[in-house]
CSV table of C-alpha atoms in Angstrom, one decimal:
chain,number,residue,atom,x,y,z
A,21,MET,CA,-0.9,-87.4,36.7
A,22,ILE,CA,-2.1,-84.6,38.1
A,23,SER,CA,-2.8,-81.5,35.9
A,24,LYS,CA,-0.2,-78.4,35.9
A,25,TYR,CA,-2.8,-75.9,35.6
A,26,VAL,CA,-5.4,-77.3,38.8
A,27,GLU,CA,-3.8,-74.5,41.5
A,28,MET,CA,-3.7,-72.2,38.4
A,29,GLU,CA,-6.8,-69.7,40.9
A,30,LYS,CA,-4.5,-70.3,43.6
A,31,LEU,CA,-1.6,-68.6,42.4
A,32,PRO,CA,-0.8,-64.7,43.2
A,33,LEU,CA,-2.1,-62.0,40.8
A,34,ILE,CA,0.0,-59.2,40.7
A,35,GLU,CA,-1.3,-56.3,39.9
A,36,LEU,CA,-0.7,-53.6,36.8
A,37,ALA,CA,-0.3,-51.4,39.6
A,38,GLU,CA,1.6,-53.1,41.3
A,39,LEU,CA,3.7,-54.2,38.7
A,40,ASN,CA,3.9,-50.4,37.3
A,41,LYS,CA,6.0,-49.5,40.7
A,42,SER,CA,8.7,-52.3,40.8
A,43,ILE,CA,9.6,-50.9,37.6
A,44,ILE,CA,10.4,-47.1,38.0
A,45,PHE,CA,11.9,-45.9,34.7
A,46,ARG,CA,9.3,-46.6,32.0
A,47,ASP,CA,7.4,-44.8,29.5
A,48,SER,CA,3.5,-45.0,30.4
A,49,PHE,CA,-0.3,-44.0,28.9
A,50,GLN,CA,-2.4,-43.3,31.9
A,51,ASP,CA,-1.0,-46.1,34.1
A,52,ILE,CA,-2.9,-48.8,31.7
A,53,PHE,CA,-0.4,-49.1,28.9
A,54,SER,CA,3.5,-49.0,30.1
A,55,VAL,CA,7.0,-49.5,28.1
A,56,ALA,CA,9.9,-50.3,29.9
A,57,ASP,CA,13.9,-51.1,29.5
A,58,LEU,CA,14.7,-54.3,31.2
A,59,ASP,CA,18.2,-55.0,32.1
A,60,GLY,CA,20.4,-57.6,34.1
A,61,SER,CA,18.8,-55.9,37.7
A,62,ILE,CA,15.0,-56.7,37.2
A,63,GLU,CA,12.9,-57.0,40.4
A,64,PHE,CA,9.2,-58.3,40.4
A,65,GLY,CA,9.2,-57.6,44.6
A,66,ASP,CA,11.2,-58.0,47.1
A,67,VAL,CA,14.3,-59.6,46.8
A,68,ASP,CA,14.3,-61.4,49.9
A,69,ALA,CA,11.3,-62.5,49.9
A,70,PRO,CA,11.3,-65.7,49.5
A,71,GLU,CA,8.0,-66.5,46.8
A,72,ARG,CA,10.0,-64.0,44.7
A,73,TYR,CA,10.6,-66.8,42.0
A,74,ALA,CA,7.6,-68.5,42.7
A,75,PRO,CA,5.0,-68.7,40.1
A,76,MET,CA,2.7,-66.1,39.7
A,77,ARG,CA,-0.3,-64.7,37.4
A,78,LEU,CA,-0.2,-61.1,35.9
A,79,ASP,CA,-3.6,-59.5,34.8
A,80,ALA,CA,-2.0,-57.8,31.7
A,81,LEU,CA,-0.2,-58.9,28.6
A,82,LEU,CA,3.7,-58.5,28.8
A,83,MET,CA,5.5,-58.8,25.6
A,84,VAL,CA,9.3,-58.7,25.9
A,85,LEU,CA,12.1,-58.3,22.8
A,86,THR,CA,15.4,-59.5,24.1
A,87,PHE,CA,18.7,-57.8,22.7
A,88,GLU,CA,21.4,-59.5,25.2
A,89,GLY,CA,22.2,-61.3,27.6
A,90,THR,CA,20.3,-64.8,28.8
A,91,LEU,CA,16.6,-65.0,30.3
A,92,GLU,CA,15.2,-68.4,32.1
A,93,ILE,CA,11.4,-67.7,33.0
A,94,SER,CA,9.0,-71.1,33.4
A,95,LEU,CA,5.3,-70.6,31.3
A,96,ASP,CA,2.8,-73.4,31.9
A,97,TYR,CA,5.4,-75.2,34.3
A,98,VAL,CA,7.7,-75.4,30.8
A,99,PRO,CA,11.0,-73.7,31.0
A,100,TYR,CA,13.0,-71.5,28.7
A,101,THR,CA,16.2,-70.4,28.1
A,102,ILE,CA,15.8,-67.5,26.5
A,103,ASN,CA,18.3,-65.7,24.1
A,104,PRO,CA,19.4,-62.4,22.3
A,105,ASN,CA,16.3,-61.7,19.5
A,106,THR,CA,13.8,-63.1,20.9
A,107,PHE,CA,10.0,-62.1,21.2
A,108,ILE,CA,8.2,-63.3,24.3
A,109,THR,CA,4.2,-63.6,24.8
A,110,ILE,CA,3.3,-63.6,28.3
A,111,MET,CA,-0.6,-63.9,28.3
A,112,PRO,CA,-3.0,-63.6,32.0
A,113,THR,CA,-3.6,-67.1,31.9
A,114,HIS,CA,-0.4,-67.7,31.6
A,115,ALA,CA,1.3,-68.9,34.9
A,116,LEU,CA,4.9,-67.2,35.2
A,117,GLN,CA,7.8,-68.0,36.8
A,118,LEU,CA,10.6,-65.9,36.6
A,119,ASN,CA,14.0,-68.9,37.3
A,120,LYS,CA,16.7,-66.5,36.4
A,121,ILE,CA,18.7,-63.1,34.5
A,122,SER,CA,22.0,-62.6,33.3
A,123,PRO,CA,23.9,-59.2,34.2
A,124,ASP,CA,24.2,-58.5,31.1
A,125,PHE,CA,20.5,-59.1,29.8
A,126,LYS,CA,18.6,-56.2,28.0
A,127,GLY,CA,15.4,-56.0,26.1
A,128,ARG,CA,12.1,-54.2,25.7
A,129,LEU,CA,9.5,-54.3,27.9
A,130,LEU,CA,5.3,-53.8,26.9
A,131,ILE,CA,2.8,-54.6,29.4
A,132,ALA,CA,-0.9,-53.3,27.9
A,133,SER,CA,-3.7,-53.5,30.4
A,134,LYS,CA,-7.2,-55.5,29.8
A,135,GLU,CA,-8.8,-51.8,29.6
A,136,PHE,CA,-6.0,-50.4,26.9
A,137,LEU,CA,-6.6,-54.0,24.5
A,138,ASP,CA,-10.2,-53.5,24.9
A,139,ASP,CA,-10.3,-50.0,23.8
A,140,CYS,CA,-8.5,-51.2,21.2
A,141,ASN,CA,-10.4,-53.9,19.9
A,142,THR,CA,-13.6,-51.7,20.4
A,143,SER,CA,-12.3,-49.2,17.9
A,144,TYR,CA,-10.1,-51.2,15.8
A,145,GLY,CA,-11.0,-54.7,16.0
A,146,ASN,CA,-12.5,-57.6,14.9
A,147,ARG,CA,-11.0,-60.2,17.2
A,148,ASN,CA,-12.1,-63.9,15.3
A,149,HIS,CA,-8.4,-63.4,14.1
A,150,SER,CA,-6.7,-62.8,17.7
A,151,ILE,CA,-9.4,-65.7,19.3
A,152,ALA,CA,-8.9,-68.0,16.5
A,153,ASN,CA,-5.0,-68.2,16.8
A,154,TYR,CA,-4.9,-68.1,20.7
A,155,MET,CA,-3.5,-71.4,21.5
A,156,GLU,CA,-1.3,-71.4,19.0
A,157,VAL,CA,0.6,-68.1,20.2
A,158,ARG,CA,-0.3,-69.3,24.2
A,159,LYS,CA,1.6,-72.8,23.2
A,160,ASN,CA,4.2,-70.7,21.4
A,161,PRO,CA,5.3,-67.8,23.3
A,162,CYS,CA,8.8,-67.2,22.6
A,163,THR,CA,9.5,-66.9,18.6
A,164,GLU,CA,13.3,-66.5,17.4
A,165,LEU,CA,14.0,-63.1,15.7
A,166,GLU,CA,16.3,-62.3,13.0
A,167,PRO,CA,18.4,-59.3,13.6
A,168,GLU,CA,16.8,-57.1,11.7
A,169,GLU,CA,13.5,-58.1,12.7
A,170,THR,CA,14.2,-57.1,15.7
A,171,GLN,CA,15.5,-54.2,14.9
A,172,LYS,CA,12.2,-53.5,13.2
A,173,LEU,CA,10.0,-54.3,16.0
A,174,GLU,CA,12.3,-52.4,18.0
A,175,GLU,CA,11.7,-49.1,16.1
A,176,SER,CA,8.0,-49.6,16.2
A,177,ILE,CA,8.0,-49.4,19.8
A,178,GLY,CA,9.8,-46.8,19.9
A,179,VAL,CA,7.4,-44.8,18.0
A,180,ILE,CA,5.1,-45.8,20.7
A,181,GLN,CA,7.3,-44.8,23.2
A,182,GLU,CA,7.5,-41.0,20.9
A,183,LYS,CA,3.4,-40.8,20.4
A,184,MET,CA,3.7,-41.5,24.1
A,185,LYS,CA,5.3,-38.0,25.3
A,186,GLU,CA,2.6,-36.3,23.2
A,187,ARG,CA,0.8,-35.5,26.1
A,188,THR,CA,-0.5,-32.5,25.1
A,189,HIS,CA,-2.4,-33.3,21.9
A,190,PHE,CA,-5.9,-33.8,21.4
A,191,TYR,CA,-5.9,-37.5,20.3
A,192,GLN,CA,-3.0,-38.7,22.3
A,193,LYS,CA,-5.2,-41.9,22.5
A,194,GLU,CA,-5.5,-42.3,19.2
A,195,LEU,CA,-2.0,-42.4,18.3
A,196,VAL,CA,-1.3,-44.4,20.6
A,197,GLN,CA,-3.5,-46.8,19.9
A,198,ASN,CA,-2.4,-46.8,16.0
A,199,ALA,CA,1.3,-46.9,17.4
A,200,PHE,CA,0.3,-50.4,19.4
A,201,ILE,CA,-1.5,-51.7,16.2
A,202,GLY,CA,1.4,-50.2,14.0
A,203,PHE,CA,3.9,-53.2,16.4
A,204,LEU,CA,0.9,-55.8,16.5
A,205,LEU,CA,1.4,-55.3,12.3
A,206,GLU,CA,4.8,-55.4,12.4
A,207,LEU,CA,4.7,-58.5,14.8
A,208,ALA,CA,2.3,-60.2,12.5
A,209,ASN,CA,3.7,-60.0,9.7
A,210,ILE,CA,6.8,-61.4,11.3
A,211,LEU,CA,5.2,-64.9,12.7
A,212,LEU,CA,3.3,-65.3,9.7
A,213,GLY,CA,6.6,-65.7,8.1
A,214,LYS,CA,7.6,-68.1,10.8
A,215,LYS,CA,4.5,-69.9,10.9
A,216,ASP,CA,5.8,-73.4,9.4
A,217,ARG,CA,8.0,-73.5,11.9
A,218,LEU,CA,5.6,-73.1,14.8
A,219,ILE,CA,5.1,-76.1,16.8
A,220,ARG,CA,1.3,-77.2,16.2
A,221,PRO,CA,-0.2,-77.5,19.6
A,222,THR,CA,-1.2,-80.5,21.1
A,223,LEU,CA,-3.8,-80.0,23.3
A,224,SER,CA,-5.8,-81.7,25.7
A,225,ARG,CA,-9.0,-83.1,26.1
A,226,LYS,CA,-10.0,-79.8,28.5
A,227,GLU,CA,-7.8,-77.4,25.5
A,228,GLU,CA,-9.4,-78.2,22.8
A,229,LEU,CA,-12.7,-77.7,25.0
A,230,PHE,CA,-11.4,-74.4,25.9
A,231,GLU,CA,-10.6,-73.4,22.5
A,232,GLN,CA,-13.9,-73.9,21.3
A,233,PHE,CA,-15.6,-72.6,24.1
A,234,LEU,CA,-12.7,-69.6,22.8
A,235,GLN,CA,-14.7,-69.7,19.2
A,236,LEU,CA,-18.4,-70.4,20.7
A,237,LEU,CA,-17.8,-66.7,23.1
A,238,PHE,CA,-17.2,-64.6,20.0
A,239,GLU,CA,-19.6,-66.0,17.5
A,240,HIS,CA,-22.4,-65.6,20.2
A,241,CYS,CA,-21.6,-63.8,23.1
A,242,LYS,CA,-23.7,-60.5,21.9
A,243,GLU,CA,-26.6,-62.4,22.5
A,244,GLN,CA,-25.9,-65.4,24.3
A,245,HIS,CA,-25.0,-64.8,28.0
A,246,VAL,CA,-25.8,-68.1,30.2
A,247,VAL,CA,-22.8,-70.1,31.3
A,248,THR,CA,-26.0,-73.6,29.9
A,249,PHE,CA,-25.7,-72.1,26.1
A,250,TYR,CA,-22.5,-72.5,26.2
A,251,ALA,CA,-22.1,-75.9,27.6
A,252,GLU,CA,-25.3,-77.4,25.8
A,253,LYS,CA,-22.7,-76.6,22.6
A,254,LEU,CA,-19.7,-78.2,24.4
A,255,PHE,CA,-22.4,-81.5,24.9
A,256,ILE,CA,-21.2,-81.0,28.9
A,257,THR,CA,-22.4,-79.7,31.9
A,258,PRO,CA,-22.1,-76.5,33.1
A,259,GLN,CA,-20.3,-77.1,35.8
A,260,TYR,CA,-17.9,-78.7,34.0
A,261,LEU,CA,-16.9,-76.1,31.9
A,262,SER,CA,-16.9,-73.5,35.0
A,263,LEU,CA,-14.3,-76.2,36.0
A,264,ILE,CA,-12.2,-76.5,33.0
A,265,LEU,CA,-12.0,-72.1,32.8
A,266,LYS,CA,-11.1,-71.9,36.3
A,267,GLU,CA,-8.2,-74.9,35.5
A,268,LEU,CA,-6.6,-73.5,32.9
A,269,THR,CA,-7.3,-69.4,32.7
A,270,GLY,CA,-8.4,-69.2,36.3
A,271,LYS,CA,-11.8,-66.9,35.1
A,272,SER,CA,-15.2,-68.9,35.9
A,273,ALA,CA,-17.4,-69.0,32.9
A,274,ASN,CA,-19.2,-66.4,34.0
A,275,LYS,CA,-16.6,-63.7,34.3
A,276,TRP,CA,-15.5,-65.2,30.6
A,277,ILE,CA,-19.1,-64.0,29.3
A,278,ASP,CA,-19.1,-61.0,31.1
A,279,ASP,CA,-16.2,-59.9,29.7
A,280,ALA,CA,-16.6,-60.8,26.1
């Protein structure tokens, strides 16, 4: 069986600037973090282009909160039909395919660049929790919500939008970061309450190695900057580790280490 990830690095990569240009009505902070309303007229790229609905990768984290209508997407080639009151997490490592949007679809979209996320991590974070749960979120990208949970997240997003508009505030960056962290805390609280209902990820051997690599990277990235160190810890060759990371994420081992 051919791995569904083999062509990951060959998928077209949609840059954040290109994505931002396609969304006219949005609140934005320095073009590295945006919030936009989505409806049934959403377009990614040229309407007449044959590749419009082809699989793609994005170089940003996307989060979608749905209110009305339906959305059909594929993430890592697994199809999902999204109904109202659903939260979707689309990571840069996902292969995304937009299949169908109902005319009555309405939702809210958050787009966070790597730069913005790194700033939040530097200011607020210990990344152990996020890395430890990376694969679980990746395997459970769509979460069904109760209407009151949707409302709570919508209110938190509204706070972010308010802070984005305070452009003369000397500490606007910190205000926006705080509002985003507040949103993530509300989201984490909701997701933890549903943890028992999540599908425990059944990992392939390559995915297990990827998860172990992330743990090692978190623990040692400040001191260890060569692929050989991590490969030896995993009892595999540096070439095989790089191959796994390329297949699963489109990024080489060296790139992962540099980013960390």
